[in-house]
PDB file of C-alpha atoms and ligand atoms in Angstrom:
ATOM      1  CA  MET A   1      88.025 133.530 112.289  1.00 46.00           C
ATOM      2  CA  PRO A   2      84.410 132.650 114.210  1.00 43.00           C
ATOM      3  CA  ARG A   3      81.350 132.360 110.408  1.00 53.00           C
ATOM      4  CA  THR A   4      78.854 131.738 110.447  1.00 58.00           C
ATOM      5  CA  LEU A   5      75.746 131.042 107.708  1.00 62.00           C
ATOM      6  CA  ASP A   6      72.579 132.664 107.333  1.00 69.00           C
ATOM      7  CA  PRO A   7      70.249 130.973 108.841  1.00 67.00           C
ATOM      8  CA  GLU A   8      67.287 131.347 106.106  1.00 71.00           C
ATOM      9  CA  LEU A   9      69.595 130.351 103.463  1.00 73.00           C
ATOM     10  CA  ARG A  10      70.868 128.021 105.451  1.00 68.00           C
ATOM     11  CA  ARG A  11      66.992 126.490 106.391  1.00 69.00           C
ATOM     12  CA  ALA A  12      66.285 126.820 102.177  1.00 73.00           C
ATOM     13  CA  LEU A  13      69.567 125.133 101.362  1.00 73.00           C
ATOM     14  CA  ALA A  14      69.210 122.332 103.128  1.00 70.00           C
ATOM     15  CA  ALA A  15      65.482 122.062 102.678  1.00 70.00           C
ATOM     16  CA  ARG A  16      67.007 121.751  99.135  1.00 74.00           C
ATOM     17  CA  ILE A  17      69.790 119.215  99.522  1.00 71.00           C
ATOM     18  CA  ARG A  18      66.881 117.562 101.939  1.00 66.00           C
ATOM     19  CA  TYR A  19      64.368 117.430  98.893  1.00 68.00           C
ATOM     20  CA  TYR A  20      67.338 116.208  96.241  1.00 70.00           C
ATOM     21  CA  ASN A  21      68.083 113.587  99.019  1.00 65.00           C
ATOM     22  CA  GLU A  22      64.762 112.091  98.932  1.00 59.00           C
ATOM     23  CA  MET A  23      64.877 111.543  95.268  1.00 63.00           C
ATOM     24  CA  GLY A  24      68.098 109.378  95.207  1.00 60.00           C
ATOM     25  CA  ILE A  25      70.149 112.143  95.069  1.00 66.00           C
ATOM     26  CA  TYR A  26      73.806 112.361  97.379  1.00 64.00           C
ATOM     27  CA  ASP A  27      76.724 113.589  95.453  1.00 61.00           C
ATOM     28  CA  PHE A  28      76.902 117.410  94.350  1.00 60.00           C
ATOM     29  CA  TYR A  29      78.327 118.046  91.376  1.00 52.00           C
ATOM     30  CA  ARG A  30      78.128 121.718  89.665  1.00 44.00           C
ATOM     31  CA  ARG A  31      75.970 122.257  86.121  1.00 48.00           C
ATOM     32  CA  PRO A  32      75.071 125.057  84.016  1.00 44.00           C
ATOM     33  CA  PRO A  33      73.667 127.823  85.636  1.00 47.00           C
ATOM     34  CA  ALA A  34      69.530 128.588  85.653  1.00 50.00           C
ATOM     35  CA  GLU A  35      67.758 130.684  83.860  1.00 51.00           C
ATOM     36  CA  HIS A  36      65.558 131.579  86.331  1.00 54.00           C
ATOM     37  CA  ALA A  37      67.640 133.694  89.628  1.00 51.00           C
ATOM     38  CA  GLU A  38      64.337 132.340  91.727  1.00 51.00           C
ATOM     39  CA  ASP A  39      65.305 128.374  91.030  1.00 52.00           C
ATOM     40  CA  VAL A  40      69.207 130.058  92.579  1.00 51.00           C
ATOM     41  CA  ALA A  41      68.969 128.325  96.333  1.00 52.00           C
ATOM     42  CA  THR A  42      71.803 130.776  97.416  1.00 52.00           C
ATOM     43  CA  ALA A  43      74.218 130.305 101.045  1.00 49.00           C
ATOM     44  CA  MET A  44      76.610 132.804 102.178  1.00 52.00           C
ATOM     45  CA  ALA A  45      79.544 132.001 105.269  1.00 49.00           C
ATOM     46  CA  VAL A  46      79.874 136.063 106.478  1.00 49.00           C
ATOM     47  CA  ASP A  47      82.990 135.688 109.042  1.00 47.00           C
ATOM     48  CA  GLU A  48      82.202 139.157 112.564  1.00 49.00           C
ATOM     49  CA  ALA A  49      82.837 142.031 110.197  1.00 56.00           C
ATOM     50  CA  GLY A  50      79.823 140.757 107.950  1.00 57.00           C
ATOM     51  CA  THR A  51      81.758 140.347 104.980  1.00 55.00           C
ATOM     52  CA  THR A  52      80.903 137.047 102.551  1.00 54.00           C
ATOM     53  CA  VAL A  53      84.152 135.070 103.423  1.00 48.00           C
ATOM     54  CA  LEU A  54      81.802 132.274 101.210  1.00 50.00           C
ATOM     55  CA  GLU A  55      78.818 132.570  98.509  1.00 54.00           C
ATOM     56  CA  LEU A  56      77.367 128.844  97.533  1.00 51.00           C
ATOM     57  CA  LYS A  57      74.983 128.829  94.584  1.00 54.00           C
ATOM     58  CA  LEU A  58      73.142 125.427  94.269  1.00 50.00           C
ATOM     59  CA  TYR A  59      70.109 125.467  90.766  1.00 52.00           C
ATOM     60  CA  PRO A  60      68.665 122.918  90.461  1.00 49.00           C
ATOM     61  CA  GLY A  61      69.364 119.929  89.233  1.00 48.00           C
ATOM     62  CA  GLU A  62      73.054 120.784  90.249  1.00 48.00           C
ATOM     63  CA  GLU A  63      75.343 118.149  91.872  1.00 48.00           C
ATOM     64  CA  MET A  64      77.804 119.598  94.179  1.00 49.00           C
ATOM     65  CA  SER A  65      82.049 118.126  93.300  1.00 51.00           C
ATOM     66  CA  PRO A  66      84.092 117.465  96.777  1.00 48.00           C
ATOM     67  CA  ARG A  67      86.097 120.313  95.979  1.00 51.00           C
ATOM     68  CA  LYS A  68      83.650 122.963  96.499  1.00 52.00           C
ATOM     69  CA  ALA A  69      82.118 120.562  99.673  1.00 51.00           C
ATOM     70  CA  ALA A  70      85.699 120.621 100.840  1.00 52.00           C
ATOM     71  CA  ALA A  71      85.681 124.358 100.675  1.00 51.00           C
ATOM     72  CA  VAL A  72      81.859 124.383 102.151  1.00 50.00           C
ATOM     73  CA  ALA A  73      83.539 122.724 105.016  1.00 49.00           C
ATOM     74  CA  ARG A  74      86.468 124.679 105.402  1.00 49.00           C
ATOM     75  CA  ALA A  75      84.163 127.835 105.433  1.00 50.00           C
ATOM     76  CA  ILE A  76      81.535 127.088 107.833  1.00 48.00           C
ATOM     77  CA  PRO A  77      81.700 124.851 111.316  1.00 49.00           C
ATOM     78  CA  VAL A  78      81.571 121.215 111.120  1.00 44.00           C
ATOM     79  CA  GLU A  79      77.754 121.938 112.961  1.00 46.00           C
ATOM     80  CA  GLU A  80      76.696 123.916 109.938  1.00 48.00           C
ATOM     81  CA  ASN A  81      77.716 121.703 107.537  1.00 55.00           C
ATOM     82  CA  ILE A  82      74.222 120.800 106.383  1.00 58.00           C
ATOM     83  CA  PHE A  83      76.042 119.119 103.749  1.00 57.00           C
ATOM     84  CA  GLU A  84      77.896 116.039 105.937  1.00 53.00           C
ATOM     85  CA  ALA A  85      74.298 116.378 108.330  1.00 52.00           C
ATOM     86  CA  ILE A  86      71.823 115.918 105.202  1.00 55.00           C
ATOM     87  CA  ALA A  87      73.092 113.829 102.328  1.00 62.00           C
ATOM     88  CA  LEU A  88      73.170 110.321 104.094  1.00 73.00           C
ATOM     89  CA  LYS A  89      74.264 107.737 101.972  1.00 84.00           C
ATOM     90  CA  PRO A  90      72.188 104.564 101.760  1.00 88.00           C
ATOM     91  CA  GLU A  91      75.256 102.639 101.832  1.00 92.00           C
ATOM     92  CA  GLN A  92      76.105 104.073 104.948  1.00 87.00           C
ATOM     93  CA  SER A  93      72.576 102.203 106.775  1.00 86.00           C
ATOM     94  CA  VAL A  94      74.431  99.149 105.379  1.00 92.00           C
ATOM     95  CA  SER A  95      77.349  96.727 107.160  1.00 92.00           C
ATOM     96  CA  ASP A  96      78.571  94.564 105.053  1.00 97.00           C
ATOM     97  CA  PRO A  97      81.035  96.302 102.629  1.00 97.00           C
ATOM     98  CA  VAL A  98      80.534  93.581  99.222  1.00 98.00           C
ATOM     99  CA  LYS A  99      76.245  94.767  99.634  1.00 97.00           C
ATOM    100  CA  ALA A 100      77.374  98.544 100.524  1.00 97.00           C
ATOM    101  CA  LEU A 101      80.052  98.886  97.175  1.00 98.00           C
ATOM    102  CA  LYS A 102      76.910  97.331  95.557  1.00 98.00           C
ATOM    103  CA  ILE A 103      74.182 100.074  96.808  1.00 97.00           C
ATOM    104  CA  ILE A 104      76.904 102.338  95.395  1.00 97.00           C
ATOM    105  CA  ARG A 105      77.158 101.255  91.713  1.00 98.00           C
ATOM    106  CA  GLU A 106      73.251 100.625  91.729  1.00 97.00           C
ATOM    107  CA  ASP A 107      73.150 104.376  92.581  1.00 96.00           C
ATOM    108  CA  LEU A 108      75.404 105.261  89.680  1.00 97.00           C
ATOM    109  CA  GLY A 109      73.570 103.279  87.012  1.00 97.00           C
ATOM    110  CA  ASP A 110      74.216 103.660  83.470  1.00 97.00           C
ATOM    111  CA  CYS A 111      76.022 106.983  83.813  1.00 97.00           C
ATOM    112  CA  THR A 112      75.244 110.027  81.680  1.00 97.00           C
ATOM    113  CA  ARG A 113      76.537 112.297  84.345  1.00 97.00           C
ATOM    114  CA  CYS A 114      79.239 113.490  82.957  1.00 97.00           C
ATOM    115  CA  VAL A 115      79.974 113.586  78.920  1.00 98.00           C
ATOM    116  CA  LEU A 116      82.453 110.743  79.272  1.00 98.00           C
ATOM    117  CA  HIS A 117      79.221 108.711  78.839  1.00 97.00           C
ATOM    118  CA  LYS A 118      78.756 109.688  74.297  1.00 97.00           C
ATOM    119  CA  GLN A 119      82.892 110.099  74.189  1.00 96.00           C
ATOM    120  CA  GLY A 120      82.389 106.312  72.502  1.00 94.00           C
ATOM    121  CA  ARG A 121      82.638 104.351  76.093  1.00 97.00           C
ATOM    122  CA  LYS A 122      82.269 100.606  76.507  1.00 97.00           C
ATOM    123  CA  GLN A 123      81.683 100.138  79.630  1.00 98.00           C
ATOM    124  CA  ILE A 124      81.514 101.455  82.657  1.00 98.00           C
ATOM    125  CA  VAL A 125      85.108 100.604  84.739  1.00 98.00           C
ATOM    126  CA  PHE A 126      84.197 100.651  89.069  1.00 98.00           C
ATOM    127  CA  GLY A 127      86.255  99.458  90.908  1.00 98.00           C
ATOM    128  CA  VAL A 128      87.960  95.617  91.689  1.00 98.00           C
ATOM    129  CA  GLY A 129      89.564  93.707  94.886  1.00 98.00           C
ATOM    130  CA  ASN A 130      89.043  93.344  98.161  1.00 98.00           C
ATOM    131  CA  PRO A 131      86.115  95.235  99.649  1.00 98.00           C
ATOM    132  CA  LYS A 132      88.004  95.529 103.211  1.00 98.00           C
ATOM    133  CA  ALA A 133      91.546  96.216 101.694  1.00 98.00           C
ATOM    134  CA  GLU A 134      93.589  97.745 103.871  1.00 98.00           C
ATOM    135  CA  LEU A 135      95.049  99.227 100.834  1.00 98.00           C
ATOM    136  CA  MET A 136      93.414 100.730  97.728  1.00 98.00           C
ATOM    137  CA  PHE A 137      95.253 102.071  94.654  1.00 98.00           C
ATOM    138  CA  VAL A 138      93.447 104.663  92.641  1.00 98.00           C
ATOM    139  CA  GLY A 139      94.621 105.851  88.538  1.00 98.00           C
ATOM    140  CA  GLU A 140      93.283 108.505  86.622  1.00 98.00           C
ATOM    141  CA  GLY A 141      90.884 106.460  84.422  1.00 98.00           C
ATOM    142  CA  PRO A 142      89.946 103.362  81.797  1.00 98.00           C
ATOM    143  CA  GLY A 143      92.056 102.940  78.949  1.00 97.00           C
ATOM    144  CA  ALA A 144      90.731 100.474  76.094  1.00 97.00           C
ATOM    145  CA  ASP A 145      91.802  97.704  77.347  1.00 97.00           C
ATOM    146  CA  GLU A 146      90.003  99.168  80.458  1.00 98.00           C
ATOM    147  CA  ASP A 147      87.200  99.635  78.684  1.00 98.00           C
ATOM    148  CA  ALA A 148      86.573  96.727  77.262  1.00 97.00           C
ATOM    149  CA  GLN A 149      87.579  94.373  79.851  1.00 98.00           C
ATOM    150  CA  GLY A 150      85.242  96.719  82.617  1.00 98.00           C
ATOM    151  CA  GLU A 151      88.357  96.352  85.461  1.00 98.00           C
ATOM    152  CA  PRO A 152      90.458  98.707  86.656  1.00 98.00           C
ATOM    153  CA  PHE A 153      94.608  98.272  84.952  1.00 98.00           C
ATOM    154  CA  VAL A 154      94.292  95.221  82.904  1.00 97.00           C
ATOM    155  CA  GLY A 155      96.277  96.725  80.285  1.00 95.00           C
ATOM    156  CA  ARG A 156     100.928  97.660  80.521  1.00 97.00           C
ATOM    157  CA  ALA A 157      99.985  99.702  83.362  1.00 97.00           C
ATOM    158  CA  GLY A 158      98.110  96.894  85.152  1.00 98.00           C
ATOM    159  CA  GLN A 159     101.220  94.584  84.464  1.00 98.00           C
ATOM    160  CA  LEU A 160     102.989  96.434  86.032  1.00 98.00           C
ATOM    161  CA  LEU A 161     100.782  98.277  88.790  1.00 98.00           C
ATOM    162  CA  ASN A 162     100.888  94.230  89.014  1.00 98.00           C
ATOM    163  CA  ASN A 163     104.703  94.465  89.684  1.00 97.00           C
ATOM    164  CA  MET A 164     104.304  97.182  92.040  1.00 97.00           C
ATOM    165  CA  ILE A 165     102.008  95.141  94.550  1.00 97.00           C
ATOM    166  CA  LYS A 166     104.178  92.326  94.264  1.00 97.00           C
ATOM    167  CA  ALA A 167     107.085  93.175  95.068  1.00 96.00           C
ATOM    168  CA  MET A 168     105.219  94.777  98.168  1.00 97.00           C
ATOM    169  CA  GLY A 169     104.974  90.673  99.138  1.00 96.00           C
ATOM    170  CA  ILE A 170     100.985  91.145  98.494  1.00 97.00           C
ATOM    171  CA  SER A 171      98.537  90.150  95.606  1.00 97.00           C
ATOM    172  CA  ARG A 172      96.208  91.624  93.990  1.00 98.00           C
ATOM    173  CA  GLU A 173      93.177  90.381  95.399  1.00 98.00           C
ATOM    174  CA  GLN A 174      94.885  91.705  98.512  1.00 98.00           C
ATOM    175  CA  VAL A 175      94.028  95.518  97.373  1.00 98.00           C
ATOM    176  CA  TYR A 176      91.558  97.595  95.835  1.00 98.00           C
ATOM    177  CA  ILE A 177      91.447  99.657  92.889  1.00 98.00           C
ATOM    178  CA  ALA A 178      89.684 102.392  91.705  1.00 98.00           C
ATOM    179  CA  ASN A 179      89.862 105.462  89.000  1.00 98.00           C
ATOM    180  CA  ILE A 180      88.823 109.283  89.647  1.00 98.00           C
ATOM    181  CA  VAL A 181      86.822 108.329  86.569  1.00 98.00           C
ATOM    182  CA  LYS A 182      85.430 105.402  85.836  1.00 98.00           C
ATOM    183  CA  CYS A 183      84.763 106.270  82.031  1.00 98.00           C
ATOM    184  CA  ARG A 184      87.691 105.769  79.556  1.00 98.00           C
ATOM    185  CA  PRO A 185      88.402 109.712  77.963  1.00 98.00           C
ATOM    186  CA  PRO A 186      88.646 109.990  74.441  1.00 97.00           C
ATOM    187  CA  GLY A 187      92.411 109.002  73.432  1.00 94.00           C
ATOM    188  CA  ASN A 188      93.351 107.917  77.111  1.00 91.00           C
ATOM    189  CA  ARG A 189      92.996 112.370  76.971  1.00 97.00           C
ATOM    190  CA  THR A 190      93.406 113.471  80.722  1.00 97.00           C
ATOM    191  CA  PRO A 191      89.983 113.716  82.523  1.00 97.00           C
ATOM    192  CA  GLU A 192      88.672 117.010  82.363  1.00 97.00           C
ATOM    193  CA  ARG A 193      87.901 118.873  86.115  1.00 95.00           C
ATOM    194  CA  GLU A 194      84.943 119.289  85.701  1.00 96.00           C
ATOM    195  CA  GLU A 195      84.767 114.568  84.856  1.00 98.00           C
ATOM    196  CA  CYS A 196      86.970 114.551  88.162  1.00 97.00           C
ATOM    197  CA  GLU A 197      84.925 116.667  89.805  1.00 96.00           C
ATOM    198  CA  THR A 198      81.598 115.245  88.096  1.00 97.00           C
ATOM    199  CA  CYS A 199      82.513 111.097  89.052  1.00 97.00           C
ATOM    200  CA  SER A 200      84.504 111.533  91.662  1.00 97.00           C
ATOM    201  CA  PRO A 201      81.843 111.441  94.825  1.00 96.00           C
ATOM    202  CA  PHE A 202      80.959 108.025  93.836  1.00 97.00           C
ATOM    203  CA  LEU A 203      84.927 107.047  94.480  1.00 98.00           C
ATOM    204  CA  MET A 204      84.945 108.870  97.973  1.00 97.00           C
ATOM    205  CA  ARG A 205      81.737 106.659  98.867  1.00 97.00           C
ATOM    206  CA  GLN A 206      84.214 103.723  97.847  1.00 98.00           C
ATOM    207  CA  ILE A 207      86.617 104.607 100.020  1.00 98.00           C
ATOM    208  CA  ALA A 208      84.225 105.576 102.198  1.00 97.00           C
ATOM    209  CA  VAL A 209      83.173 101.613 102.646  1.00 97.00           C
ATOM    210  CA  VAL A 210      86.447  99.293 102.175  1.00 98.00           C
ATOM    211  CA  LYS A 211      87.813 101.967 104.579  1.00 97.00           C
ATOM    212  CA  PRO A 212      91.746 101.618 103.477  1.00 98.00           C
ATOM    213  CA  LYS A 213      94.550 102.724 105.591  1.00 98.00           C
ATOM    214  CA  VAL A 214      96.309 103.468 102.766  1.00 98.00           C
ATOM    215  CA  VAL A 215      94.991 105.247  99.709  1.00 98.00           C
ATOM    216  CA  VAL A 216      97.777 105.241  96.742  1.00 98.00           C
ATOM    217  CA  ALA A 217      97.440 108.079  94.616  1.00 98.00           C
ATOM    218  CA  LEU A 218      98.867 107.201  91.391  1.00 98.00           C
ATOM    219  CA  GLY A 219      99.801 109.932  89.407  1.00 98.00           C
ATOM    220  CA  ALA A 220      98.806 114.182  89.244  1.00 97.00           C
ATOM    221  CA  VAL A 221      95.364 113.446  88.760  1.00 97.00           C
ATOM    222  CA  ALA A 222      94.446 111.108  91.484  1.00 98.00           C
ATOM    223  CA  ALA A 223      96.551 112.905  93.850  1.00 98.00           C
ATOM    224  CA  LYS A 224      95.094 116.603  93.161  1.00 97.00           C
ATOM    225  CA  THR A 225      91.487 115.261  93.003  1.00 97.00           C
ATOM    226  CA  LEU A 226      91.134 113.113  95.878  1.00 97.00           C
ATOM    227  CA  LEU A 227      93.293 115.712  97.805  1.00 96.00           C
ATOM    228  CA  ALA A 228      91.770 118.290  96.704  1.00 93.00           C
ATOM    229  CA  MET A 229      94.680 120.833  95.693  1.00 91.00           C
ATOM    230  CA  SER A 230      97.218 121.796  93.011  1.00 92.00           C
ATOM    231  CA  ALA A 231     100.978 121.114  93.604  1.00 95.00           C
ATOM    232  CA  SER A 232     103.493 118.627  91.643  1.00 95.00           C
ATOM    233  CA  MET A 233     104.427 115.619  91.828  1.00 96.00           C
ATOM    234  CA  MET A 234     107.575 116.924  93.308  1.00 94.00           C
ATOM    235  CA  GLN A 235     105.845 118.532  95.928  1.00 96.00           C
ATOM    236  CA  LEU A 236     102.866 115.844  96.685  1.00 97.00           C
ATOM    237  CA  ARG A 237     105.344 112.762  97.217  1.00 97.00           C
ATOM    238  CA  GLY A 238     107.579 111.201  99.460  1.00 95.00           C
ATOM    239  CA  ARG A 239     105.261 112.446 102.846  1.00 97.00           C
ATOM    240  CA  PHE A 240     101.312 110.824 104.105  1.00 98.00           C
ATOM    241  CA  TYR A 241      98.351 113.378 104.400  1.00 97.00           C
ATOM    242  CA  GLU A 242      95.911 112.836 105.652  1.00 97.00           C
ATOM    243  CA  PHE A 243      92.477 111.409 104.128  1.00 97.00           C
ATOM    244  CA  ARG A 244      88.597 111.619 104.669  1.00 96.00           C
ATOM    245  CA  PRO A 245      86.435 111.165 101.601  1.00 95.00           C
ATOM    246  CA  THR A 246      83.834 114.486 101.243  1.00 90.00           C
ATOM    247  CA  GLY A 247      80.959 112.326 103.209  1.00 86.00           C
ATOM    248  CA  VAL A 248      82.659 111.423 105.714  1.00 91.00           C
ATOM    249  CA  HIS A 249      81.708 112.606 109.430  1.00 86.00           C
ATOM    250  CA  SER A 250      84.831 114.264 110.508  1.00 85.00           C
ATOM    251  CA  ASN A 251      83.662 112.482 114.393  1.00 87.00           C
ATOM    252  CA  ASP A 252      82.230 109.340 112.219  1.00 89.00           C
ATOM    253  CA  PRO A 253      82.599 106.465 114.774  1.00 89.00           C
ATOM    254  CA  ASN A 254      83.593 104.274 111.796  1.00 88.00           C
ATOM    255  CA  TRP A 255      85.464 105.776 110.489  1.00 93.00           C
ATOM    256  CA  ASP A 256      89.576 104.903 111.598  1.00 92.00           C
ATOM    257  CA  GLY A 257      91.064 107.496 109.862  1.00 94.00           C
ATOM    258  CA  CYS A 258      93.215 106.743 105.735  1.00 97.00           C
ATOM    259  CA  LYS A 259      96.289 108.409 104.858  1.00 98.00           C
ATOM    260  CA  LEU A 260      97.017 109.007 101.444  1.00 98.00           C
ATOM    261  CA  ALA A 261     100.358 108.814  99.713  1.00 98.00           C
ATOM    262  CA  VAL A 262     101.106 109.620  96.209  1.00 98.00           C
ATOM    263  CA  THR A 263     103.258 107.892  93.163  1.00 98.00           C
ATOM    264  CA  TYR A 264     104.036 108.358  90.009  1.00 98.00           C
ATOM    265  CA  HIS A 265     101.109 105.902  87.209  1.00 98.00           C
ATOM    266  CA  PRO A 266     103.018 103.112  85.824  1.00 98.00           C
ATOM    267  CA  ALA A 267     101.751 103.950  82.714  1.00 97.00           C
ATOM    268  CA  PHE A 268     104.081 107.133  83.657  1.00 98.00           C
ATOM    269  CA  LEU A 269     106.685 104.527  84.445  1.00 98.00           C
ATOM    270  CA  LEU A 270     106.729 102.391  81.269  1.00 98.00           C
ATOM    271  CA  ARG A 271     107.320 105.443  79.593  1.00 97.00           C
ATOM    272  CA  ASP A 272     110.502 106.977  81.935  1.00 98.00           C
ATOM    273  CA  PRO A 273     111.300 104.083  83.420  1.00 97.00           C
ATOM    274  CA  ARG A 274     113.967 105.994  85.634  1.00 97.00           C
ATOM    275  CA  GLN A 275     112.061 106.532  88.024  1.00 97.00           C
ATOM    276  CA  LYS A 276     110.133 103.024  89.136  1.00 97.00           C
ATOM    277  CA  GLY A 277     113.276 103.711  91.706  1.00 96.00           C
ATOM    278  CA  GLU A 278     111.528 106.337  93.323  1.00 97.00           C
ATOM    279  CA  ALA A 279     108.046 104.706  93.130  1.00 97.00           C
ATOM    280  CA  TRP A 280     109.593 101.936  94.838  1.00 97.00           C
ATOM    281  CA  LYS A 281     110.847 104.566  98.257  1.00 96.00           C
ATOM    282  CA  ASP A 282     106.715 105.109  97.501  1.00 97.00           C
ATOM    283  CA  LEU A 283     105.637 101.934  98.188  1.00 97.00           C
ATOM    284  CA  GLN A 284     108.062 101.147 100.799  1.00 97.00           C
ATOM    285  CA  MET A 285     106.637 104.431 102.845  1.00 97.00           C
ATOM    286  CA  VAL A 286     103.623 102.703 102.462  1.00 98.00           C
ATOM    287  CA  MET A 287     104.866  99.525 103.498  1.00 97.00           C
ATOM    288  CA  LYS A 288     105.826 101.256 106.934  1.00 97.00           C
ATOM    289  CA  GLU A 289     103.221 102.766 107.673  1.00 97.00           C
ATOM    290  CA  LEU A 290     101.174  99.301 107.480  1.00 98.00           C
ATOM    291  CA  GLY A 291     103.692  96.822 109.183  1.00 96.00           C
ATOM    292  CA  MET A 292     104.971  94.809 105.650  1.00 94.00           C
ATOM    293  CA  LYS A 293     108.223  93.233 105.925  1.00 83.00           C
ATOM    294  CA  ALA A 294     110.398  95.452 103.046  1.00 68.00           C
ATOM    295  CA  PRO A 295     111.870  92.956 100.900  1.00 70.00           C
ATOM    296  CA  ALA A 296     115.725  93.275 101.113  1.00 58.00           C
ATOM    297  CA  LYS A 297     116.884  95.407  97.434  1.00 59.00           C
ATOM    298  CA  ASP A 298     115.222  97.549  94.679  1.00 63.00           C
ATOM    299  CA  ALA A 299     111.898  95.191  93.709  1.00 64.00           C
ATOM    300  CA  LEU A 300     110.828  97.008  90.461  1.00 68.00           C
TER     301      LEU A 300
HETATM  302  S1  LIG B   1      82.880 108.987  83.920  1.00 61.29           S
HETATM  303 FE1  LIG B   1      81.550 108.774  85.794  1.00 61.29          FE
HETATM  304  S2  LIG B   1      80.372 110.897  86.247  1.00 61.29           S
HETATM  305 FE2  LIG B   1      80.718 110.296  84.628  1.00 61.29          FE
HETATM  306  S3  LIG B   1      79.188 109.556  82.614  1.00 61.29           S
HETATM  307 FE3  LIG B   1      81.675 107.972  83.855  1.00 61.29          FE
HETATM  308  S4  LIG B   1      80.174 107.050  85.094  1.00 61.29           S
HETATM  309 FE4  LIG B   1      79.792 109.220  84.531  1.00 61.29          FE
END
């Protein structure tokens, strides 16, 4: 059913987003509501019968989560999707991926956007690897070793991920590795949904720069955040998803498309090594997609 965005509200929302862009804010996530109702910009998508199919409120200082942005993108036709049309990121005018990633890192700064900044992190763990990698691994968040060293997947789980990569016939340096959240959750707890939604726009920008052919989501948190869907690992694994990071236009000539596969997080495989065979099946599926030669027998 065709849907339209009220033109007046669209203009108001576009002006607000431009204002934020001019201040260097490109990613939008949720913040507590404003005290004054007049400070809240509201956009509604309505169907032909006048029924509201989506109501979007944008508060002062609020930024939009990938989930919320995806909901907007689904409800509003592409030509009316002002969030895609207006919020061009600074790195999008840079062709060198090393420089583009540096811009994103600088944009992240000494980030205090979510509570994880004050829960004992030693440093932000941005991401590591080949800035032109065909294959990218995305985990959940840094652990103690990663927090200490400033690099993702360097602890025991990282050793297993290295073995997984090696079993595929490539090296760690050939892939790009990052996490959904860039600061260590205290006690290695699972990051909260709000933390994932706040941090993941930066990961989306990293993916848009690296342009991998395949992203492998390691574990349920990575899979659910990237795909903006909720399902069990059993339902998520065993297939490819067409993936386009939030902020990349559907008709972007610089985006060649990307497939996303889901497998178990190496930390889970350390706890339950019986699942390694299943993880290897996932990686073999990825290797086939990338035209890589599969070893003759189970390698994990
Ligand atoms: S987890 Fe991400 S959003 Fe939260 S403080 Fe760290 S870098 Fe910022």
